[in-house]
Amino acid sequence: MRKNFVEELKWRGMLAQIMPGTEELLQKEMVTAYLGTDPTADSLHIGHLCGIMMLRHLQRCGHKPIILVGGATGMIGDPSGKSQERNLLNDETLRHNQECIKQQVAKFLDFESTEPNAAEMVNNYDWMKNFTFLDFAREVGKHITVNYMMAKESVQQRLNGTARDGLSFTEFTYQLLQGYDFLYLYQHKGCKLQLGGNDQWGNMTTGTELIRRTLGNEVETFALTCPLITKSDGKKFGKTESGNIWLDAKRTSPYKFYQFWLNVSDEDAERYIKIFTSLEKEVIDALVKEHSEDPGRRVLQKRLAEEVTVMVHSQAALDMAIEASNILFGKSTKDSLLKLDEQTLLDIFEGVPQYEVALSQLNRPAVDLLTQDAPVFASKGEMRKLVQGGGVSVNKEKLTAFDREITADDLIDGKYLLVQRGKKNYYLIIVKA
């Protein structure tokens, strides 16, 4: 007996809408299902993760996941949940983005399996690029009425002035293009189910309707959506002051990625650990109970951050992120600092006061450098007193003599000096050549 995919989504809080008959189909046979994603960047961000996790659970329940990269539709733009049209991409950029996305998704889905439910990635540009406008009008356009399309909520929102720019014809036809993807995948891959975010429901049901009208009433296809994930305060999930949290380590360092999950609220941690990890219900229930007994230990946040960081990056990246966190909040040594890459170092000390000094200002006593060129201390007397009390560190090593010379040999990565005053006050000195 295969695991019940719908039940799995329900207890995880990952089910929003479902067409009648979907659950019965999933229990009866191995179902091929697809989820679309836009290749508008060469990395996914955590806003995409709920959909990717749906595909992961689908495969683990014995069904076959297809991830569709919208190369053709990405050239157009989808009105659902958007207030503006998006930029159109060229073929070379789309292919590059697709390859990068596949590498990321391969950490969640098994593309290499020899089982019949091995994951697949497809690009709708491959079947749309030679599809002429006349083909489209004849094979797709005649089956769906304008009245049907106009009734969709995403179209209504754009027409009724919630967006400044109205709705272009290109975007209006988007639901037909997405519907045609479903028809094509049904005909060529036996795909009977489309998954997506709840803002896609209108486009998804257009797809099932197009298949029914094209192939006949006896052909049944289905749609299932996950809720749009928000934070407990109602704000959009996955956005921070500095923008998206990306899955690509070059865009969001593993340290910053780990910190994002570590800092979610208790309420959000309890929801997110069900949605963004593959932990079983018993494990999560036990973690929730343990957390409720002593919220201060942040058991849920720590386990959530660990699970997601390992899944998206690696165990080594998690270890580095934890070590980096200890530099700021715990006991650590100069060796820990030296292990960090430059981006992680800058991420850790993003909020601390920073001073820039020229390389020529080195080879001087610390007391001159740190009161004049980088005024960490208000006066030489104040610094002397703190050094004598053991309250000053340079690069995590106690400064034992206030007049010790600071040289280029002290620099981390050839350009950084980390000064600590007391336990919690950090200053980053950036040395420019």
CSV table of C-alpha atoms in Angstrom, one decimal:
chain,number,residue,atom,x,y,z
A,1,MET,CA,0.0,0.0,0.0
A,2,ARG,CA,1.6,3.3,-1.0
A,3,LYS,CA,1.7,6.2,1.4
A,4,ASN,CA,-1.2,8.6,1.0
A,5,PHE,CA,0.2,11.8,-0.6
A,6,VAL,CA,-2.9,13.9,0.2
A,7,GLU,CA,-2.9,12.8,3.9
A,8,GLU,CA,0.8,13.7,4.0
A,9,LEU,CA,0.2,17.2,2.6
A,10,LYS,CA,-2.8,17.7,5.0
A,11,TRP,CA,-1.0,17.1,8.3
A,12,ARG,CA,1.9,19.2,7.0
A,13,GLY,CA,-0.4,22.2,6.3
A,14,MET,CA,0.5,22.0,2.6
A,15,LEU,CA,-2.9,21.5,1.0
A,16,ALA,CA,-5.0,24.5,-0.1
A,17,GLN,CA,-7.4,23.3,-2.8
A,18,ILE,CA,-7.9,19.9,-4.5
A,19,MET,CA,-10.2,18.8,-7.3
A,20,PRO,CA,-12.7,16.0,-6.5
A,21,GLY,CA,-11.3,12.6,-7.4
A,22,THR,CA,-7.6,13.5,-7.0
A,23,GLU,CA,-7.1,11.5,-3.8
A,24,GLU,CA,-8.8,8.4,-5.2
A,25,LEU,CA,-6.6,8.5,-8.4
A,26,LEU,CA,-3.5,8.8,-6.2
A,27,GLN,CA,-4.5,5.8,-4.2
A,28,LYS,CA,-5.4,3.7,-7.3
A,29,GLU,CA,-2.2,4.1,-9.4
A,30,MET,CA,1.2,5.6,-9.8
A,31,VAL,CA,0.4,9.2,-10.9
A,32,THR,CA,2.6,11.5,-13.0
A,33,ALA,CA,2.3,15.0,-11.7
A,34,TYR,CA,4.0,18.3,-12.7
A,35,LEU,CA,4.8,21.6,-11.2
A,36,GLY,CA,5.9,24.6,-13.2
A,37,THR,CA,8.6,27.1,-12.2
A,38,ASP,CA,9.9,30.2,-13.9
A,39,PRO,CA,13.5,30.3,-15.1
A,40,THR,CA,13.7,34.1,-14.5
A,41,ALA,CA,16.8,33.7,-12.4
A,42,ASP,CA,19.6,31.1,-12.2
A,43,SER,CA,18.6,30.2,-8.7
A,44,LEU,CA,15.4,29.4,-6.9
A,45,HIS,CA,14.6,31.1,-3.7
A,46,ILE,CA,12.9,29.8,-0.6
A,47,GLY,CA,9.5,31.1,-1.9
A,48,HIS,CA,9.8,28.1,-4.4
A,49,LEU,CA,10.5,25.6,-1.7
A,50,CYS,CA,6.9,24.6,-0.8
A,51,GLY,CA,6.3,23.6,-4.4
A,52,ILE,CA,9.6,21.7,-4.6
A,53,MET,CA,8.8,19.9,-1.3
A,54,MET,CA,5.4,18.9,-2.7
A,55,LEU,CA,7.2,17.1,-5.5
A,56,ARG,CA,9.6,15.5,-3.0
A,57,HIS,CA,6.7,14.1,-1.0
A,58,LEU,CA,4.9,13.0,-4.2
A,59,GLN,CA,8.0,11.0,-5.3
A,60,ARG,CA,8.4,9.5,-1.8
A,61,CYS,CA,4.8,8.4,-1.9
A,62,GLY,CA,5.6,6.4,-5.1
A,63,HIS,CA,4.4,8.8,-7.8
A,64,LYS,CA,6.4,10.4,-10.6
A,65,PRO,CA,7.3,14.1,-10.4
A,66,ILE,CA,7.9,16.3,-13.4
A,67,ILE,CA,9.3,19.8,-12.9
A,68,LEU,CA,8.5,22.1,-15.8
A,69,VAL,CA,10.7,25.0,-16.4
A,70,GLY,CA,8.7,27.7,-18.2
A,71,GLY,CA,11.1,28.7,-20.9
A,72,ALA,CA,8.3,29.8,-23.2
A,73,THR,CA,6.0,31.2,-20.5
A,74,GLY,CA,9.0,32.8,-18.8
A,75,MET,CA,9.4,34.8,-22.0
A,76,ILE,CA,5.9,36.3,-21.4
A,77,GLY,CA,4.9,36.7,-17.8
A,78,ASP,CA,2.0,35.5,-15.7
A,79,PRO,CA,-0.5,37.9,-14.2
A,80,SER,CA,-1.3,35.6,-11.2
A,81,GLY,CA,-0.3,37.4,-8.0
A,82,LYS,CA,1.8,39.9,-9.9
A,83,SER,CA,1.2,43.6,-10.4
A,84,GLN,CA,3.6,44.1,-13.3
A,85,GLU,CA,4.8,42.2,-16.4
A,86,ARG,CA,8.2,40.7,-16.1
A,87,ASN,CA,11.2,41.1,-18.2
A,88,LEU,CA,11.5,38.7,-21.2
A,89,LEU,CA,14.6,36.5,-21.4
A,90,ASN,CA,16.7,35.3,-24.4
A,91,ASP,CA,17.2,31.6,-25.2
A,92,GLU,CA,20.8,31.4,-23.9
A,93,THR,CA,19.9,32.9,-20.5
A,94,LEU,CA,16.9,30.6,-20.2
A,95,ARG,CA,19.1,27.5,-20.8
A,96,HIS,CA,21.7,28.6,-18.3
A,97,ASN,CA,19.0,29.2,-15.7
A,98,GLN,CA,17.3,25.9,-16.4
A,99,GLU,CA,20.6,24.0,-15.8
A,100,CYS,CA,21.2,25.8,-12.5
A,101,ILE,CA,17.7,25.1,-11.3
A,102,LYS,CA,18.0,21.4,-12.2
A,103,GLN,CA,21.2,21.2,-10.1
A,104,GLN,CA,19.3,22.7,-7.1
A,105,VAL,CA,16.2,20.6,-7.5
A,106,ALA,CA,18.3,17.4,-7.8
A,107,LYS,CA,19.0,17.8,-4.1
A,108,PHE,CA,15.3,17.2,-3.4
A,109,LEU,CA,14.2,14.8,-6.2
A,110,ASP,CA,15.8,11.7,-7.6
A,111,PHE,CA,16.4,12.2,-11.3
A,112,GLU,CA,18.8,9.2,-11.5
A,113,SER,CA,16.4,6.5,-10.1
A,114,THR,CA,15.9,3.3,-12.2
A,115,GLU,CA,12.3,3.1,-10.8
A,116,PRO,CA,9.4,4.2,-13.0
A,117,ASN,CA,8.8,7.2,-10.8
A,118,ALA,CA,12.2,8.8,-11.5
A,119,ALA,CA,11.9,12.6,-11.6
A,120,GLU,CA,12.1,14.5,-14.9
A,121,MET,CA,12.7,18.1,-15.9
A,122,VAL,CA,11.0,19.5,-19.1
A,123,ASN,CA,11.0,22.9,-20.7
A,124,ASN,CA,7.9,24.2,-22.4
A,125,TYR,CA,10.0,26.1,-24.8
A,126,ASP,CA,10.8,22.8,-26.5
A,127,TRP,CA,7.3,22.3,-27.6
A,128,MET,CA,6.2,25.9,-27.9
A,129,LYS,CA,9.1,27.3,-30.1
A,130,ASN,CA,7.7,25.8,-33.3
A,131,PHE,CA,4.0,26.2,-32.4
A,132,THR,CA,2.7,29.0,-34.7
A,133,PHE,CA,0.1,31.5,-33.8
A,134,LEU,CA,-2.3,29.9,-36.2
A,135,ASP,CA,-1.7,26.5,-34.6
A,136,PHE,CA,-2.4,28.1,-31.2
A,137,ALA,CA,-5.6,29.7,-32.4
A,138,ARG,CA,-6.9,26.5,-34.0
A,139,GLU,CA,-5.8,23.9,-31.4
A,140,VAL,CA,-6.1,25.9,-28.2
A,141,GLY,CA,-8.0,29.2,-28.6
A,142,LYS,CA,-11.2,27.7,-30.1
A,143,HIS,CA,-11.8,25.5,-27.1
A,144,ILE,CA,-11.9,28.1,-24.3
A,145,THR,CA,-14.3,31.1,-24.4
A,146,VAL,CA,-13.2,34.6,-23.5
A,147,ASN,CA,-16.0,34.6,-20.9
A,148,TYR,CA,-14.4,31.7,-19.2
A,149,MET,CA,-11.0,33.4,-19.2
A,150,MET,CA,-12.4,36.7,-18.0
A,151,ALA,CA,-14.0,35.1,-15.0
A,152,LYS,CA,-10.6,34.2,-13.5
A,153,GLU,CA,-9.6,36.1,-10.4
A,154,SER,CA,-6.1,36.9,-11.6
A,155,VAL,CA,-7.5,38.5,-14.7
A,156,GLN,CA,-10.2,40.4,-12.8
A,157,GLN,CA,-7.7,41.9,-10.4
A,158,ARG,CA,-5.6,43.3,-13.3
A,159,LEU,CA,-8.7,44.6,-15.1
A,160,ASN,CA,-10.2,46.3,-12.1
A,161,GLY,CA,-7.4,48.6,-11.5
A,162,THR,CA,-5.5,46.9,-8.7
A,163,ALA,CA,-2.5,47.2,-11.1
A,164,ARG,CA,-1.5,50.4,-12.8
A,165,ASP,CA,-0.8,49.0,-16.2
A,166,GLY,CA,-3.9,47.0,-17.0
A,167,LEU,CA,-3.5,43.6,-18.6
A,168,SER,CA,-1.7,43.0,-21.9
A,169,PHE,CA,-3.1,40.5,-24.5
A,170,THR,CA,0.1,38.5,-23.9
A,171,GLU,CA,-0.6,38.0,-20.2
A,172,PHE,CA,-4.3,37.4,-20.9
A,173,THR,CA,-3.4,34.4,-23.0
A,174,TYR,CA,-1.0,33.1,-20.3
A,175,GLN,CA,-3.6,30.8,-18.8
A,176,LEU,CA,-4.1,29.2,-22.2
A,177,LEU,CA,-0.4,28.6,-22.6
A,178,GLN,CA,-0.2,27.0,-19.2
A,179,GLY,CA,-3.3,25.0,-20.1
A,180,TYR,CA,-1.6,23.8,-23.2
A,181,ASP,CA,1.4,22.6,-21.2
A,182,PHE,CA,-0.9,20.4,-19.2
A,183,LEU,CA,-2.5,19.0,-22.4
A,184,TYR,CA,0.9,18.4,-24.0
A,185,LEU,CA,2.2,16.6,-20.8
A,186,TYR,CA,-1.0,14.5,-20.6
A,187,GLN,CA,-0.6,13.4,-24.2
A,188,HIS,CA,3.2,12.8,-24.2
A,189,LYS,CA,4.0,11.9,-20.6
A,190,GLY,CA,0.6,10.5,-19.3
A,191,CYS,CA,0.6,13.4,-16.8
A,192,LYS,CA,-2.8,13.6,-15.0
A,193,LEU,CA,-2.1,16.0,-12.1
A,194,GLN,CA,-0.8,19.5,-11.9
A,195,LEU,CA,0.6,20.9,-8.6
A,196,GLY,CA,1.2,24.6,-7.8
A,197,GLY,CA,0.7,27.5,-5.4
A,198,ASN,CA,-2.8,28.6,-4.6
A,199,ASP,CA,-2.4,31.7,-6.8
A,200,GLN,CA,-2.2,29.3,-9.8
A,201,TRP,CA,-5.6,27.6,-9.2
A,202,GLY,CA,-7.3,29.6,-12.0
A,203,ASN,CA,-4.6,28.7,-14.6
A,204,MET,CA,-4.6,25.1,-13.4
A,205,THR,CA,-8.3,24.6,-13.8
A,206,THR,CA,-8.1,26.2,-17.3
A,207,GLY,CA,-5.7,23.3,-18.1
A,208,THR,CA,-8.1,20.6,-16.9
A,209,GLU,CA,-10.9,22.3,-18.8
A,210,LEU,CA,-8.9,22.5,-22.0
A,211,ILE,CA,-8.0,18.8,-21.8
A,212,ARG,CA,-11.7,17.9,-21.3
A,213,ARG,CA,-12.9,20.1,-24.2
A,214,THR,CA,-10.0,18.9,-26.5
A,215,LEU,CA,-10.0,15.2,-25.8
A,216,GLY,CA,-13.5,14.5,-24.5
A,217,ASN,CA,-15.4,14.4,-21.3
A,218,GLU,CA,-14.2,10.9,-20.4
A,219,VAL,CA,-10.6,12.2,-20.0
A,220,GLU,CA,-10.0,13.2,-16.4
A,221,THR,CA,-7.2,15.4,-15.1
A,222,PHE,CA,-6.7,17.0,-11.7
A,223,ALA,CA,-5.2,19.9,-9.9
A,224,LEU,CA,-4.0,20.4,-6.3
A,225,THR,CA,-2.5,23.5,-4.7
A,226,CYS,CA,-0.5,24.4,-1.6
A,227,PRO,CA,-1.2,27.5,0.3
A,228,LEU,CA,0.9,30.6,-0.2
A,229,ILE,CA,3.3,30.6,2.8
A,230,THR,CA,3.2,33.7,4.9
A,231,LYS,CA,4.8,34.7,8.2
A,232,SER,CA,2.7,34.8,11.4
A,233,ASP,CA,2.5,38.6,11.1
A,234,GLY,CA,1.0,38.2,7.7
A,235,LYS,CA,4.0,39.5,5.8
A,236,LYS,CA,5.4,37.7,2.7
A,237,PHE,CA,7.5,34.7,3.6
A,238,GLY,CA,11.2,34.5,2.4
A,239,LYS,CA,11.7,38.3,2.0
A,240,THR,CA,14.2,40.1,4.2
A,241,GLU,CA,15.4,43.7,4.2
A,242,SER,CA,18.1,42.7,1.8
A,243,GLY,CA,15.8,40.8,-0.6
A,244,ASN,CA,15.2,37.2,-1.3
A,245,ILE,CA,16.8,34.2,0.5
A,246,TRP,CA,18.2,32.3,-2.4
A,247,LEU,CA,19.2,28.6,-2.6
A,248,ASP,CA,22.4,29.5,-4.4
A,249,ALA,CA,25.3,29.9,-1.9
A,250,LYS,CA,26.8,32.7,-4.1
A,251,ARG,CA,23.6,34.8,-3.7
A,252,THR,CA,22.8,33.9,-0.1
A,253,SER,CA,25.7,32.5,2.0
A,254,PRO,CA,24.9,29.2,3.9
A,255,TYR,CA,25.5,31.2,7.1
A,256,LYS,CA,22.8,33.8,6.2
A,257,PHE,CA,20.5,31.0,5.0
A,258,TYR,CA,21.0,29.1,8.3
A,259,GLN,CA,20.4,32.3,10.3
A,260,PHE,CA,17.1,33.0,8.4
A,261,TRP,CA,15.6,29.8,9.7
A,262,LEU,CA,17.1,30.1,13.1
A,263,ASN,CA,15.5,33.5,13.6
A,264,VAL,CA,11.9,32.6,12.7
A,265,SER,CA,9.2,33.0,15.4
A,266,ASP,CA,8.1,30.1,17.5
A,267,GLU,CA,4.7,30.0,15.7
A,268,ASP,CA,6.3,30.0,12.3
A,269,ALA,CA,8.9,27.4,13.3
A,270,GLU,CA,6.1,25.0,14.2
A,271,ARG,CA,4.5,25.5,10.8
A,272,TYR,CA,7.7,25.6,8.7
A,273,ILE,CA,9.3,22.4,10.1
A,274,LYS,CA,6.3,20.5,8.7
A,275,ILE,CA,6.4,22.2,5.3
A,276,PHE,CA,10.2,22.5,4.7
A,277,THR,CA,11.6,19.3,6.1
A,278,SER,CA,10.9,15.6,5.4
A,279,LEU,CA,10.9,14.7,9.2
A,280,GLU,CA,8.1,12.3,10.1
A,281,LYS,CA,5.1,13.3,12.1
A,282,GLU,CA,6.2,11.6,15.3
A,283,VAL,CA,9.6,13.3,15.3
A,284,ILE,CA,8.0,16.7,14.7
A,285,ASP,CA,5.4,16.2,17.4
A,286,ALA,CA,8.2,15.3,19.9
A,287,LEU,CA,10.1,18.4,18.9
A,288,VAL,CA,7.0,20.6,19.3
A,289,LYS,CA,6.4,19.2,22.8
A,290,GLU,CA,10.1,19.6,23.8
A,291,HIS,CA,10.0,23.2,22.5
A,292,SER,CA,6.9,24.1,24.4
A,293,GLU,CA,8.5,22.9,27.6
A,294,ASP,CA,11.4,25.3,27.2
A,295,PRO,CA,11.0,27.8,24.3
A,296,GLY,CA,14.2,29.6,25.3
A,297,ARG,CA,16.3,26.7,23.9
A,298,ARG,CA,14.7,27.3,20.5
A,299,VAL,CA,14.7,23.5,19.8
A,300,LEU,CA,12.3,23.9,16.8
A,301,GLN,CA,14.3,26.7,15.1
A,302,LYS,CA,17.6,24.9,15.5
A,303,ARG,CA,16.3,21.6,14.0
A,304,LEU,CA,14.5,23.4,11.2
A,305,ALA,CA,17.6,25.4,10.3
A,306,GLU,CA,19.8,22.3,10.4
A,307,GLU,CA,17.5,20.2,8.3
A,308,VAL,CA,16.9,22.8,5.6
A,309,THR,CA,20.6,23.9,5.4
A,310,VAL,CA,21.8,20.3,4.9
A,311,MET,CA,19.1,19.7,2.3
A,312,VAL,CA,19.8,22.8,0.3
A,313,HIS,CA,23.6,23.0,0.8
A,314,SER,CA,25.4,20.2,2.7
A,315,GLN,CA,26.5,19.0,6.1
A,316,ALA,CA,29.8,20.8,5.7
A,317,ALA,CA,28.0,24.0,4.9
A,318,LEU,CA,25.8,23.6,8.1
A,319,ASP,CA,29.0,22.9,10.2
A,320,MET,CA,30.5,26.1,8.8
A,321,ALA,CA,27.3,28.1,9.5
A,322,ILE,CA,27.2,26.8,13.1
A,323,GLU,CA,30.8,27.6,13.6
A,324,ALA,CA,30.3,31.1,12.1
A,325,SER,CA,27.3,31.7,14.5
A,326,ASN,CA,29.6,30.7,17.4
A,327,ILE,CA,32.1,33.4,16.4
A,328,LEU,CA,29.5,36.1,17.1
A,329,PHE,CA,27.6,34.4,20.0
A,330,GLY,CA,29.9,31.9,21.6
A,331,LYS,CA,33.5,31.0,22.4
A,332,SER,CA,35.7,30.6,19.3
A,333,THR,CA,39.3,31.0,18.3
A,334,LYS,CA,41.4,32.7,15.7
A,335,ASP,CA,41.4,29.4,13.8
A,336,SER,CA,37.6,29.6,13.4
A,337,LEU,CA,38.0,33.1,11.9
A,338,LEU,CA,40.6,32.0,9.5
A,339,LYS,CA,38.4,29.2,8.2
A,340,LEU,CA,35.7,31.6,7.0
A,341,ASP,CA,35.4,32.6,3.4
A,342,GLU,CA,35.2,36.4,2.9
A,343,GLN,CA,31.4,36.5,2.2
A,344,THR,CA,30.6,34.7,5.4
A,345,LEU,CA,32.9,37.0,7.4
A,346,LEU,CA,31.1,40.0,6.0
A,347,ASP,CA,27.7,38.5,6.6
A,348,ILE,CA,28.5,37.7,10.2
A,349,PHE,CA,29.7,41.2,10.9
A,350,GLU,CA,27.2,43.0,8.6
A,351,GLY,CA,25.6,45.0,11.4
A,352,VAL,CA,28.8,46.0,13.4
A,353,PRO,CA,30.6,49.3,13.1
A,354,GLN,CA,33.2,49.3,10.4
A,355,TYR,CA,36.2,51.4,9.8
A,356,GLU,CA,38.3,51.7,6.7
A,357,VAL,CA,42.1,52.4,7.0
A,358,ALA,CA,44.9,52.4,4.5
A,359,LEU,CA,47.5,49.7,4.4
A,360,SER,CA,50.1,52.5,5.0
A,361,GLN,CA,48.5,53.2,8.4
A,362,LEU,CA,49.6,49.8,9.8
A,363,ASN,CA,52.9,49.0,11.5
A,364,ARG,CA,51.9,51.2,14.4
A,365,PRO,CA,51.0,50.5,18.0
A,366,ALA,CA,47.4,49.2,18.5
A,367,VAL,CA,46.7,52.1,20.8
A,368,ASP,CA,47.3,54.7,18.0
A,369,LEU,CA,45.5,52.7,15.3
A,370,LEU,CA,42.4,52.1,17.5
A,371,THR,CA,42.0,55.6,18.9
A,372,GLN,CA,43.0,57.7,15.9
A,373,ASP,CA,42.5,56.0,12.5
A,374,ALA,CA,39.8,53.6,13.6
A,375,PRO,CA,38.3,55.2,16.8
A,376,VAL,CA,37.1,52.0,18.5
A,377,PHE,CA,38.1,53.6,21.8
A,378,ALA,CA,37.4,57.2,22.8
A,379,SER,CA,40.9,57.7,24.3
A,380,LYS,CA,44.2,56.0,24.8
A,381,GLY,CA,43.6,56.0,28.6
A,382,GLU,CA,40.3,54.1,28.1
A,383,MET,CA,42.0,51.5,25.8
A,384,ARG,CA,44.9,51.0,28.2
A,385,LYS,CA,42.6,50.3,31.1
A,386,LEU,CA,40.5,47.8,29.1
A,387,VAL,CA,43.6,46.0,27.7
A,388,GLN,CA,45.0,45.7,31.3
A,389,GLY,CA,41.7,44.2,32.4
A,390,GLY,CA,41.8,41.6,29.6
A,391,GLY,CA,38.8,43.2,27.8
A,392,VAL,CA,40.2,43.7,24.3
A,393,SER,CA,40.8,41.1,21.6
A,394,VAL,CA,42.1,41.3,18.1
A,395,ASN,CA,41.0,38.5,15.8
A,396,LYS,CA,39.7,36.5,18.8
A,397,GLU,CA,43.1,36.7,20.6
A,398,LYS,CA,43.5,38.7,23.8
A,399,LEU,CA,45.5,41.9,23.3
A,400,THR,CA,48.1,41.7,26.1
A,401,ALA,CA,50.0,45.0,25.4
A,402,PHE,CA,48.1,48.1,24.3
A,403,ASP,CA,51.2,49.3,22.3
A,404,ARG,CA,51.7,46.0,20.4
A,405,GLU,CA,52.4,46.8,16.8
A,406,ILE,CA,49.6,45.9,14.3
A,407,THR,CA,51.1,44.7,11.0
A,408,ALA,CA,49.9,43.2,7.7
A,409,ASP,CA,50.5,39.7,9.2
A,410,ASP,CA,47.6,40.3,11.6
A,411,LEU,CA,45.1,40.7,8.7
A,412,ILE,CA,42.4,38.1,7.9
A,413,ASP,CA,42.2,37.5,4.1
A,414,GLY,CA,44.9,40.2,3.8
A,415,LYS,CA,42.4,42.9,4.6
A,416,TYR,CA,40.3,42.5,7.7
A,417,LEU,CA,41.0,43.1,11.4
A,418,LEU,CA,38.3,42.1,13.9
A,419,VAL,CA,38.5,44.0,17.2
A,420,GLN,CA,36.4,43.0,20.2
A,421,ARG,CA,35.8,45.3,23.1
A,422,GLY,CA,34.3,43.5,26.1
A,423,LYS,CA,32.2,40.5,25.4
A,424,LYS,CA,29.7,41.7,22.8
A,425,ASN,CA,31.1,44.8,21.0
A,426,TYR,CA,32.7,44.0,17.7
A,427,TYR,CA,34.4,46.3,15.2
A,428,LEU,CA,35.5,45.4,11.7
A,429,ILE,CA,38.5,47.2,10.3
A,430,ILE,CA,38.8,47.0,6.6
A,431,VAL,CA,42.3,47.7,5.3
A,432,LYS,CA,42.5,49.1,1.8
A,433,ALA,CA,45.7,48.7,-0.2
